[in-house]
XYZ file of N, CA and C in Angstrom:
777
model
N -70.119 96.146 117.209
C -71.399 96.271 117.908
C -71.140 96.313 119.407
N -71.750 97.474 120.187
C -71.751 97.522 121.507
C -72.742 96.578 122.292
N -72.160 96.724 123.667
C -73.763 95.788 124.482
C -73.466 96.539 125.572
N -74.788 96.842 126.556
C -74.789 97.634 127.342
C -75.722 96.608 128.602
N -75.350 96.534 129.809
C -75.462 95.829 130.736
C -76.607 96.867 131.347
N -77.969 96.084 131.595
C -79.183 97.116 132.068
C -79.258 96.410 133.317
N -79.755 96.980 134.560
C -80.402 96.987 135.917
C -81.100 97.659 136.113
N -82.400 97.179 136.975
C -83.238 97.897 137.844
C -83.048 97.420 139.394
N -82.564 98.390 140.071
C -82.667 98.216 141.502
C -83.179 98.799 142.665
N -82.798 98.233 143.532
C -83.348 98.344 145.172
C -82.710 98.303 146.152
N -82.343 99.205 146.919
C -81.651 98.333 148.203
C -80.718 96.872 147.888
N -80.077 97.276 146.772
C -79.049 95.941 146.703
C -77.498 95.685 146.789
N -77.712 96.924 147.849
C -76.403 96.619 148.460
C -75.345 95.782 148.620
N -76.076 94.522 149.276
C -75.531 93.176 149.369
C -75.244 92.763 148.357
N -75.968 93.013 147.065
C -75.677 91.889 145.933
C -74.917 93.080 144.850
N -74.930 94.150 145.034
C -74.829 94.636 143.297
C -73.377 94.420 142.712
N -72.871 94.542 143.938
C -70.745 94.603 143.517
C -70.387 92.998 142.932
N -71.098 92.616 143.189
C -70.820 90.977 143.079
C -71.598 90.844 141.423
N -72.721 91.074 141.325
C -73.653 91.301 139.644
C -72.614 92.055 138.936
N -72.272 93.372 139.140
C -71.559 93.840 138.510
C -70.493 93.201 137.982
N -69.610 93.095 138.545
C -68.181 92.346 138.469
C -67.924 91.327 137.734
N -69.606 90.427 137.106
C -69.507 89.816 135.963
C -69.805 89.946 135.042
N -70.325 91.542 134.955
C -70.409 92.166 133.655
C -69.355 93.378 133.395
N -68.711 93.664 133.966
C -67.535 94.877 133.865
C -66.930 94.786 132.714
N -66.793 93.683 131.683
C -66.284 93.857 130.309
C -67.540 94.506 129.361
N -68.497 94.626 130.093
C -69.853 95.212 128.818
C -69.468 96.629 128.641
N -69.519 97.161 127.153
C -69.136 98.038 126.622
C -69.545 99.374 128.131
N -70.997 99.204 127.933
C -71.847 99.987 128.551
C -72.949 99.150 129.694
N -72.346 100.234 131.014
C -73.155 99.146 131.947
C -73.988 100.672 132.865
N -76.044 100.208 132.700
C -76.687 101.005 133.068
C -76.765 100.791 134.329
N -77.652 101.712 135.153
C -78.299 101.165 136.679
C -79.766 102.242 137.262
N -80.502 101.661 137.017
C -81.452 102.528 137.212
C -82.248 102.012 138.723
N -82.134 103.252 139.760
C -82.324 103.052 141.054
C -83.691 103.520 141.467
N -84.642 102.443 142.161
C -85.720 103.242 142.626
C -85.872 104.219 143.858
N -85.115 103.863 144.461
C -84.622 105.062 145.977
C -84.402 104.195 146.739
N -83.362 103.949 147.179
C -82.632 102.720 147.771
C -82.051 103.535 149.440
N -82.203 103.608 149.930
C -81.649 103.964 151.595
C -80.317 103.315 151.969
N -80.198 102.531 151.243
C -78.628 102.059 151.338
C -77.213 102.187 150.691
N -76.783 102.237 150.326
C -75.485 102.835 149.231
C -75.174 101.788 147.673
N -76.917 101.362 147.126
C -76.453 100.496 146.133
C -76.224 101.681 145.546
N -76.603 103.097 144.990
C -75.958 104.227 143.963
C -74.053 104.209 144.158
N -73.998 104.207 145.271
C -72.423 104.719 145.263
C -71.645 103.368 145.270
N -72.286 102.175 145.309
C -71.561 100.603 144.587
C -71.553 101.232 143.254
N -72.923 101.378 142.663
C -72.946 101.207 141.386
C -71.985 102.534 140.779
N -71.892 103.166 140.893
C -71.341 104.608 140.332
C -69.623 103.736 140.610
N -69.146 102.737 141.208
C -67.869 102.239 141.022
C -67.609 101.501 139.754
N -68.896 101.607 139.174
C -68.602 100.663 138.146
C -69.050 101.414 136.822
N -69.997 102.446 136.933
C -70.156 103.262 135.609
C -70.460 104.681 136.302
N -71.201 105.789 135.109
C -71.495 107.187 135.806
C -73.068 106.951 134.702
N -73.442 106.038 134.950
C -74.906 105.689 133.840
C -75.678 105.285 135.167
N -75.490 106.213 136.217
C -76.660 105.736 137.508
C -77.609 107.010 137.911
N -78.872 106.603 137.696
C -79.889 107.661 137.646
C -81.011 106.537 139.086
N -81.560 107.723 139.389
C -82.325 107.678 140.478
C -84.247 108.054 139.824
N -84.769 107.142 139.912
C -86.409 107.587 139.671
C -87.088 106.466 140.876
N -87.590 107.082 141.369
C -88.422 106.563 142.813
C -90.171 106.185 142.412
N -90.953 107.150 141.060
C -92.218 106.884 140.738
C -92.492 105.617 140.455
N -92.037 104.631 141.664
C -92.800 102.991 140.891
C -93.750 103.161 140.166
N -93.995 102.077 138.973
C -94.855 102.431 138.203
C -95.048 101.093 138.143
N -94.453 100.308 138.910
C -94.071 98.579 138.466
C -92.729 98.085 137.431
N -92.567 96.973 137.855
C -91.471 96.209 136.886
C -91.022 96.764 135.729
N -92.577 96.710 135.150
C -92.404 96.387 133.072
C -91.664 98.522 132.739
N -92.525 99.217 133.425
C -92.402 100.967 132.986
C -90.483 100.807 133.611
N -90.392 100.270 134.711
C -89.568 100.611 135.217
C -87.937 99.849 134.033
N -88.188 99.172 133.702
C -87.327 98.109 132.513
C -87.614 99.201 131.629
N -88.484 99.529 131.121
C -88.411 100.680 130.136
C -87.756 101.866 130.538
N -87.862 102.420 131.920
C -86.688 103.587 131.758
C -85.601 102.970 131.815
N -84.776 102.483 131.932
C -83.716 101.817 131.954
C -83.235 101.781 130.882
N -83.894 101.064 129.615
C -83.581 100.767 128.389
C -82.955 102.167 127.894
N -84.049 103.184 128.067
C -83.797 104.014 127.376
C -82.540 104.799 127.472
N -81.983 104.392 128.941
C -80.878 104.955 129.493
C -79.596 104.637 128.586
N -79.877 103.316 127.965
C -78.670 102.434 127.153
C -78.624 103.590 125.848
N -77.247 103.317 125.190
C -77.181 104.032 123.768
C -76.213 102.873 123.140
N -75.956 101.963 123.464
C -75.406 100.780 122.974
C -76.369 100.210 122.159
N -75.574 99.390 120.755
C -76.665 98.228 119.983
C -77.480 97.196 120.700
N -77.200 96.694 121.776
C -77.490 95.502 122.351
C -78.095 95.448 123.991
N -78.931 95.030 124.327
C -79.518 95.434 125.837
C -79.201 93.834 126.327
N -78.266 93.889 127.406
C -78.492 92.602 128.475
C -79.036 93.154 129.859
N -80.419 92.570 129.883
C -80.795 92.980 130.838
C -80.742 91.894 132.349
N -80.126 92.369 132.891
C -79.594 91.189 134.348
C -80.505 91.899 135.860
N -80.525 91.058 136.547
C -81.010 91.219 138.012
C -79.641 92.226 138.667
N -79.840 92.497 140.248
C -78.786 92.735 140.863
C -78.165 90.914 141.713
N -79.252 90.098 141.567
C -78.980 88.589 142.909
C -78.841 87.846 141.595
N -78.042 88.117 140.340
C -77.517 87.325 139.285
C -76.060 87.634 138.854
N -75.341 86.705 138.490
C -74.018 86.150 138.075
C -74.026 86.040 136.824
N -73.613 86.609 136.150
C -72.863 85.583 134.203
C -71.873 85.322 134.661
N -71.933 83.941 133.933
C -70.990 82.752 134.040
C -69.678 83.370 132.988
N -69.146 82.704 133.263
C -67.665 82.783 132.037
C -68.482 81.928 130.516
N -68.686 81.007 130.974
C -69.252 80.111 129.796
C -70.286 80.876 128.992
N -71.404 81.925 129.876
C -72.316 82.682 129.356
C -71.723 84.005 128.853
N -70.800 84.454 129.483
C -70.354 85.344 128.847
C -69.512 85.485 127.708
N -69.052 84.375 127.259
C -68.686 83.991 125.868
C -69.490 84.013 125.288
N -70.480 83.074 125.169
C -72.030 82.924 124.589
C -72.378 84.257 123.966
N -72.741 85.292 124.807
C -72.773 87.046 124.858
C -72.338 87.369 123.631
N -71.130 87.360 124.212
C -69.709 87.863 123.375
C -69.853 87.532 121.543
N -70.300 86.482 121.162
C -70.241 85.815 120.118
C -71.385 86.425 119.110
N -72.685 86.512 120.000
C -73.806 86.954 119.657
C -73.547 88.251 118.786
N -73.249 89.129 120.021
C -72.704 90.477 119.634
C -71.898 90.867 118.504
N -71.083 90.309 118.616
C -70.088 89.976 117.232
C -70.366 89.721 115.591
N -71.475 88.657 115.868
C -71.941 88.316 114.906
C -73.080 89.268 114.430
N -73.288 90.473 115.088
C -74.362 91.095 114.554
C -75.878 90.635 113.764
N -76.461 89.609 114.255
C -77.378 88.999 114.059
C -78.179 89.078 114.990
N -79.655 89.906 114.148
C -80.601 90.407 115.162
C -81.344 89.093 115.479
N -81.405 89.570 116.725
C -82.294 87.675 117.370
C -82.838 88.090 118.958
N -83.810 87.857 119.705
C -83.745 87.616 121.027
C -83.218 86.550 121.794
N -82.442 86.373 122.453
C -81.728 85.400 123.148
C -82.255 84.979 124.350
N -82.452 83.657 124.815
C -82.777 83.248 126.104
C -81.231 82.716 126.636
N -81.767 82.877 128.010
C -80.488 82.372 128.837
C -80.408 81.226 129.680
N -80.417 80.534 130.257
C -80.651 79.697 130.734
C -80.084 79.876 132.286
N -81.244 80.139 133.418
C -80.990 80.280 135.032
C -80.897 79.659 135.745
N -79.518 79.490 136.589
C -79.653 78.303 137.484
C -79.775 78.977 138.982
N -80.719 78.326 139.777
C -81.310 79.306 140.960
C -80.738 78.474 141.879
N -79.959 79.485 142.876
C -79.972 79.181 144.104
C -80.537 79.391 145.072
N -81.040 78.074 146.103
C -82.199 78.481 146.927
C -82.016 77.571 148.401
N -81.841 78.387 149.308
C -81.899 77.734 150.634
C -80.966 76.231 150.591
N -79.743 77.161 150.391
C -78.419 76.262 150.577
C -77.721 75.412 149.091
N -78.848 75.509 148.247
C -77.892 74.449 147.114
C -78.607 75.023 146.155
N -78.514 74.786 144.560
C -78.636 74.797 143.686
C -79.741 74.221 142.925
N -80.688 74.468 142.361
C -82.139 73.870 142.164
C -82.437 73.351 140.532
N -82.018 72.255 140.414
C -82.143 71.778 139.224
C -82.822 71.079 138.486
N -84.417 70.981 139.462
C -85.196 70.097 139.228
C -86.425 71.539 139.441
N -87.853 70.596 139.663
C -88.716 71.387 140.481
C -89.614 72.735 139.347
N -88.834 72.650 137.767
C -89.711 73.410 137.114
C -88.979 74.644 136.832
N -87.641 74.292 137.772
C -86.469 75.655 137.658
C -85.670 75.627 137.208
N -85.098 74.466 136.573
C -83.686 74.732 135.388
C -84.107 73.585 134.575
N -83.865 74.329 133.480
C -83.146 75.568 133.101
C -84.289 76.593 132.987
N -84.545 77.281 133.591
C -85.269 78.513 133.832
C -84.969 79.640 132.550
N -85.159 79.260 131.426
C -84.635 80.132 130.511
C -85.895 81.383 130.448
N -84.658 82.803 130.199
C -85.083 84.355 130.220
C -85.215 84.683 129.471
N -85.796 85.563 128.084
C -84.992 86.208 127.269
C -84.466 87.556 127.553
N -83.488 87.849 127.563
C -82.607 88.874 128.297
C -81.630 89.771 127.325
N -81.199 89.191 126.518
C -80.428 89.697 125.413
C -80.852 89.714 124.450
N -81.036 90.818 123.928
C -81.755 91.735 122.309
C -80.984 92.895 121.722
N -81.083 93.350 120.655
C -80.856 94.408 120.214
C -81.999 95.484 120.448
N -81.138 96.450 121.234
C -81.860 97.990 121.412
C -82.616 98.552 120.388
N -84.101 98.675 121.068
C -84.908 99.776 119.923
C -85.789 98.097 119.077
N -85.007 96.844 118.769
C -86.376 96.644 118.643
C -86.824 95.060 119.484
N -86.688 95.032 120.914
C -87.477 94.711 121.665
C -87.468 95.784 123.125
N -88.282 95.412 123.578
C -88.753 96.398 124.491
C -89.872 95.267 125.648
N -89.813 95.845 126.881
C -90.622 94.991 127.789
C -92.044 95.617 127.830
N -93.024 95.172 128.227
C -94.032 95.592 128.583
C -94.396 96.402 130.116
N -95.477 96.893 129.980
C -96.101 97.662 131.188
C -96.613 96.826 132.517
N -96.345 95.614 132.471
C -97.062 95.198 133.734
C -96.214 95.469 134.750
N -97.328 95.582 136.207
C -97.033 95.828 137.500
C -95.465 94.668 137.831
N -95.583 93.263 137.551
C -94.938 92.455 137.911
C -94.782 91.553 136.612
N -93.950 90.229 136.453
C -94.041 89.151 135.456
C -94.072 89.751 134.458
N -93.122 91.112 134.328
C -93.133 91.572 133.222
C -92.618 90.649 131.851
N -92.829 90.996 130.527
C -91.994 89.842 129.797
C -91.911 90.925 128.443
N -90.697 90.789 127.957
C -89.836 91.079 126.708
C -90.893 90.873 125.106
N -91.282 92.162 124.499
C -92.128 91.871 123.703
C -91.284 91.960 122.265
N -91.901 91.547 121.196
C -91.089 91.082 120.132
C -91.985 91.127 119.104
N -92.104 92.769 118.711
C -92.840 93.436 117.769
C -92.408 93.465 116.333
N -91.285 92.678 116.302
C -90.685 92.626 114.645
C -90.249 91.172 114.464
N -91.005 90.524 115.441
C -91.534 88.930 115.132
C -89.384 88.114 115.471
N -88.703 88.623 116.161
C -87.360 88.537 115.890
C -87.079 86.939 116.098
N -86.396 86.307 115.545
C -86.059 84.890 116.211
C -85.914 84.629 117.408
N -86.180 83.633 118.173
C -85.668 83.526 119.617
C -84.610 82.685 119.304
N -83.384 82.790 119.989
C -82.797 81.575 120.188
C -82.164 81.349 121.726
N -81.665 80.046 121.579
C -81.229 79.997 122.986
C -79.426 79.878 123.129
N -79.121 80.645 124.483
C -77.950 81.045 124.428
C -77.076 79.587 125.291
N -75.776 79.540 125.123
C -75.413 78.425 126.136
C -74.749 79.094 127.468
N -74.355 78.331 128.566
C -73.470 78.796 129.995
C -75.234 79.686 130.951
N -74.533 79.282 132.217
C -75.880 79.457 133.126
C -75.983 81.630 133.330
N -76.895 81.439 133.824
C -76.936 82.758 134.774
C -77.262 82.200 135.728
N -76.399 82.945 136.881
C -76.776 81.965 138.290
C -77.293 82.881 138.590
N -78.241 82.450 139.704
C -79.507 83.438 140.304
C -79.606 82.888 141.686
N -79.074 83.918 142.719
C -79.127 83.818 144.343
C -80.605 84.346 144.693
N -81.302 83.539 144.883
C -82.748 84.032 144.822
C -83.221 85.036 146.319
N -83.185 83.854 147.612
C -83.836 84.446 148.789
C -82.699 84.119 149.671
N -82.775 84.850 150.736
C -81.843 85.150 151.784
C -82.039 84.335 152.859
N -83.273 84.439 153.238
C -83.796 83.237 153.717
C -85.220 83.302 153.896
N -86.270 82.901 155.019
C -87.326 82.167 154.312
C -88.382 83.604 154.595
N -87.672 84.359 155.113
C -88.380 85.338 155.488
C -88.428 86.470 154.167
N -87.250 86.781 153.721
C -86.823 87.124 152.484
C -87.638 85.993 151.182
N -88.405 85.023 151.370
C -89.098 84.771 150.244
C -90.536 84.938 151.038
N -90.703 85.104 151.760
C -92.418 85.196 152.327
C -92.522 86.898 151.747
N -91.240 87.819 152.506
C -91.859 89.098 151.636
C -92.155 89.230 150.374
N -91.367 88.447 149.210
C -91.021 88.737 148.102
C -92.390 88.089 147.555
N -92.643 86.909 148.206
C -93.933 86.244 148.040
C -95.476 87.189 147.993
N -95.310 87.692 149.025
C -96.512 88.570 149.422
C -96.484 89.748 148.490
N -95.453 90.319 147.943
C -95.549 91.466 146.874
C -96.103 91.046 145.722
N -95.320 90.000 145.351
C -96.125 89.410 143.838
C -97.178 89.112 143.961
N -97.829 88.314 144.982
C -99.049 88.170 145.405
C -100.209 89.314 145.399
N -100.028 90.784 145.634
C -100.396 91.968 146.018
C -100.590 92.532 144.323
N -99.463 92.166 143.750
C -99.051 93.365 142.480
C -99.984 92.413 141.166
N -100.070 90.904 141.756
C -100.664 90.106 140.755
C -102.375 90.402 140.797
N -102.854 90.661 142.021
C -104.188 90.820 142.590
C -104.775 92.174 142.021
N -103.990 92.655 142.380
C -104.496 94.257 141.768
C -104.379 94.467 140.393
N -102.798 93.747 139.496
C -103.501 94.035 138.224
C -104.931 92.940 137.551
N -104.899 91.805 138.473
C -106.582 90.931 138.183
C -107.795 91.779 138.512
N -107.970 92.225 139.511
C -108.623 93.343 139.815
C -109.173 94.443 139.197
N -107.853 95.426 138.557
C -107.900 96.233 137.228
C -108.211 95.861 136.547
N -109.108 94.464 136.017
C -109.609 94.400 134.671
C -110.169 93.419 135.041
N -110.664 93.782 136.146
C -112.662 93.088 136.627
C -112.198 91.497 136.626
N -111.183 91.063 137.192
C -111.019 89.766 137.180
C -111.681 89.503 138.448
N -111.983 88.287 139.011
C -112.666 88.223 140.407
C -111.841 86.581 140.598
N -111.910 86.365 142.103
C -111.622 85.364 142.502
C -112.061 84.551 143.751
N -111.142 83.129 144.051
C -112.093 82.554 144.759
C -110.873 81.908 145.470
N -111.660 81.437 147.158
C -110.369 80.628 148.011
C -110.735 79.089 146.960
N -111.906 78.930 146.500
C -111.689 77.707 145.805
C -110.414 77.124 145.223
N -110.866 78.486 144.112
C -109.670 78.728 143.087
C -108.184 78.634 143.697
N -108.074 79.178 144.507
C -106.635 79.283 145.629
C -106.494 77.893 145.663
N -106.884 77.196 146.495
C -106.955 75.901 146.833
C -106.907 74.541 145.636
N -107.639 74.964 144.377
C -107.402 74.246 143.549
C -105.959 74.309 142.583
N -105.777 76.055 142.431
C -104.186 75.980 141.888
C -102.942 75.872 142.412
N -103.309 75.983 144.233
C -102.356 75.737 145.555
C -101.868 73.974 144.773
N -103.322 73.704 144.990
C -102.935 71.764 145.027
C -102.344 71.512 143.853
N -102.523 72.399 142.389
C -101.949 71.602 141.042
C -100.599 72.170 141.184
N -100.412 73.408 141.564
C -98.821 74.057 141.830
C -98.103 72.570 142.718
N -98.233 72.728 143.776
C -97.835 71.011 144.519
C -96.975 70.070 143.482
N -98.352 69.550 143.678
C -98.308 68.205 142.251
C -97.565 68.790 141.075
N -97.360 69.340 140.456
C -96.684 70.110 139.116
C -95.367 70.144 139.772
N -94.662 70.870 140.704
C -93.579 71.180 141.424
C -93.019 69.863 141.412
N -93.549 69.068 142.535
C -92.735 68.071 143.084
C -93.227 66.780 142.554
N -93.676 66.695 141.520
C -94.118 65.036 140.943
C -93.636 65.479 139.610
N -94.428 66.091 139.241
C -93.995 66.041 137.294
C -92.980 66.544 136.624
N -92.450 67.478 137.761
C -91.061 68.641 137.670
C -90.140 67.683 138.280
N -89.956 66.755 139.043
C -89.122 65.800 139.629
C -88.871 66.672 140.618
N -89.618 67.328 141.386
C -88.758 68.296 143.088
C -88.497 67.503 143.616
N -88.580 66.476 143.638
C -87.928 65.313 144.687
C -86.952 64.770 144.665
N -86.735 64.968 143.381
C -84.967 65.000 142.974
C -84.136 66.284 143.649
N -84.882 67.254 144.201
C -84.024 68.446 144.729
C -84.027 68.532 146.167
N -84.271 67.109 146.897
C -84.080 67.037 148.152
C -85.271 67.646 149.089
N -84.519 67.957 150.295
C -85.216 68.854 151.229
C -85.857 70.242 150.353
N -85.126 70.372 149.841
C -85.212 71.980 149.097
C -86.324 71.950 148.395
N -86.504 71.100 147.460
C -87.194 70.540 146.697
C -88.444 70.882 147.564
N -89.058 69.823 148.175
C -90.145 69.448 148.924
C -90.284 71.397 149.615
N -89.548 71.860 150.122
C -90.218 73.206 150.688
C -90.357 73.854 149.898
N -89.748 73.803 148.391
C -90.345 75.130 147.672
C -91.592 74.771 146.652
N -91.764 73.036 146.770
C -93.174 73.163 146.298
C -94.146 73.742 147.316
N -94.172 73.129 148.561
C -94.676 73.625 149.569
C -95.044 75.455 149.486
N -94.251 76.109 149.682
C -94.020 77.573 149.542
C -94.493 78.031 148.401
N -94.219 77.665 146.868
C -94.879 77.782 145.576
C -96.349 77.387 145.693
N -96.950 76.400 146.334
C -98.540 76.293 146.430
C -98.973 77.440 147.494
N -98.488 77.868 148.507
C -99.124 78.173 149.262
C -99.083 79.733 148.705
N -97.865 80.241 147.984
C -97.790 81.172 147.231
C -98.793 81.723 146.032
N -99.551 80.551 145.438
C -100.655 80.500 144.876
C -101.760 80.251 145.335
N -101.502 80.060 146.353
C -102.715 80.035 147.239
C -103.197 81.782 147.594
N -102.065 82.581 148.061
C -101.991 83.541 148.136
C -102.471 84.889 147.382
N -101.967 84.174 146.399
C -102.601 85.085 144.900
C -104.268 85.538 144.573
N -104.733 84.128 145.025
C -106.151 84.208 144.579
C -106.550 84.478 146.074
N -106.195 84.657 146.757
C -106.844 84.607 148.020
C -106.682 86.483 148.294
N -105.675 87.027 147.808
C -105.601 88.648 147.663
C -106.808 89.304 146.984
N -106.928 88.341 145.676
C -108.183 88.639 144.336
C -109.514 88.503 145.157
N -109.365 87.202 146.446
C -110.679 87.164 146.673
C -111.119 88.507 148.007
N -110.180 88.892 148.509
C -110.186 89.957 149.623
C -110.642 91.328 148.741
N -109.976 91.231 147.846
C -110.399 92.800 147.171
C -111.812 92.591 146.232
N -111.895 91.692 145.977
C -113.364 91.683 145.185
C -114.642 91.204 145.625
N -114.508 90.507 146.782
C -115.762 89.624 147.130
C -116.172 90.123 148.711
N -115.630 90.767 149.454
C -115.525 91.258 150.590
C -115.890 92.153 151.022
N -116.855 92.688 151.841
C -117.527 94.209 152.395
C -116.483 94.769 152.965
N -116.311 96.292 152.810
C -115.172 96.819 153.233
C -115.515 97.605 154.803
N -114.731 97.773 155.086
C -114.676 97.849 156.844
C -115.995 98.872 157.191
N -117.018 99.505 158.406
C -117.740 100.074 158.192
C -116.922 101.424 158.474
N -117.630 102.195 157.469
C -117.067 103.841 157.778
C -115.424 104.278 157.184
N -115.404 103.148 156.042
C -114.432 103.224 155.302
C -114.665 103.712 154.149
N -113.486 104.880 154.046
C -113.791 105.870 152.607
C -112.668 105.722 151.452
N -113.571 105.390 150.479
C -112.626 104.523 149.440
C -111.411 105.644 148.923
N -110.238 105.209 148.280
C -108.964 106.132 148.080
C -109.542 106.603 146.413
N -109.533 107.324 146.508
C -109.372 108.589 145.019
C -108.200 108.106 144.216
């Protein structure tokens, strides 16, 4: 049984040679590029000739679907470009495969974030499911938070050894990344007449908080801890506060709506 290493990328220059390099034993390793201005195609083309270029964002979930389809291997591991397999996980892999036993696999993520390793806070083990057999799981269509659907009811199980995950660069690099999900979450609430409120902001700002850094133990994760509950509320604060700009709000005067 083959396994074929899937990506969707961006401008990941910085990270892809490094992602790669811990999957270079996968039978088959994809890379599907949205139009990157930087030379992640000609990283990636060092490591396979399975690198195709489609620029029509369509969002996350369509975009995981061309990708897939790119694979002709039994097995889809689908990885980030700012992620690592471990040695320990890549045994794990290895075994799966082998054993030819159809199953969806979770992985278990350990995130790095603004200097150390985050092991508290609601984030590890951050388990994915990431590893399936091709053809019968498949991701869904959403804009963002896409998630792995499992139309032939398949077992989940869980895999052992981390995937490490280099999350943000720094704090500016999570305010953008922040504000997209924020944007991509609003509009698909939006698309299906959802409406919102700064209430609402403010009430899931404050339980995000409290959830993060009391019941998740973030306070066990130090400094780090304490800013990314901080950043995670205000991040949800964000969300509903996009929902409430596009739905509740008079639009500018002499503004002509987009076709």
């Amino acid at each position: 049984m083959s396994l074929a290493a899937v990506l969707i990328v961006k401008n990941e220059a910085a990270h892809l040679r490094a992602c790669l390099e811990t999957v270079s034993w996968a039978d088959e390793i994809v890379v599907l590029d949205a139009g990157s201005d930087d030379n992640t195609c000609e990283i990636a083309r060092e490591f396979t000739d399975k690198v195709a270029v489609n620029a029509d964002w369509q969002g996350f979930g369509i975009q995981r679907q061309r990708a897939e389809a790119m694979a002709t291997s039994h097995w889809v591991l689908m990885i980030d470009a700012d992620e690592r397999v471990t040695p320990e996980l890549r045994e794990s892999i290895q075994k799966v495969v082998a054993a030819e036993e159809s199953a969806i696999y979770t992985l278990p993520r350990l995130s790095w974030c603004f200097g150390d390793f985050i092991r508290h806070s609601g984030w590890y083990p951050d388990r994915v499911a990431r590893l399936y057999p091709r053809g019968k799981a498949s991701y869904d269509a959403a804009l963002v938070h896409e998630k792995l659907q499992n139309p032939d009811g398949l077992p989940v199980k869980a895999l052992q050894g981390d995937l490490l995950h280099y999350t943000y660069r720094d704090l500016r690099h999570y305010l953008e990344k922040s504000a997209h999900y924020a944007q991509a979450w609003a509009e698909q609430r939006a698309a299906r007449g959802k409406r919102g409120s700064l209430l609402e902001g403010v009430v899931h700002g404050l339980g995000c908080f409290l959830r993060m850094y009391l019941l998740r133990a973030g306070f066990l994760d130090g400094r780090q801890g304490l800013l990314l509950a901080l950043l995670s509320a205000h991040s949800t604060f964000a969300k509903y506060a996009d929902l409430w700009i596009r739905t509740r709000t008079a639009p500018p005067p002499g503004h002509v709506p987009e076709r």
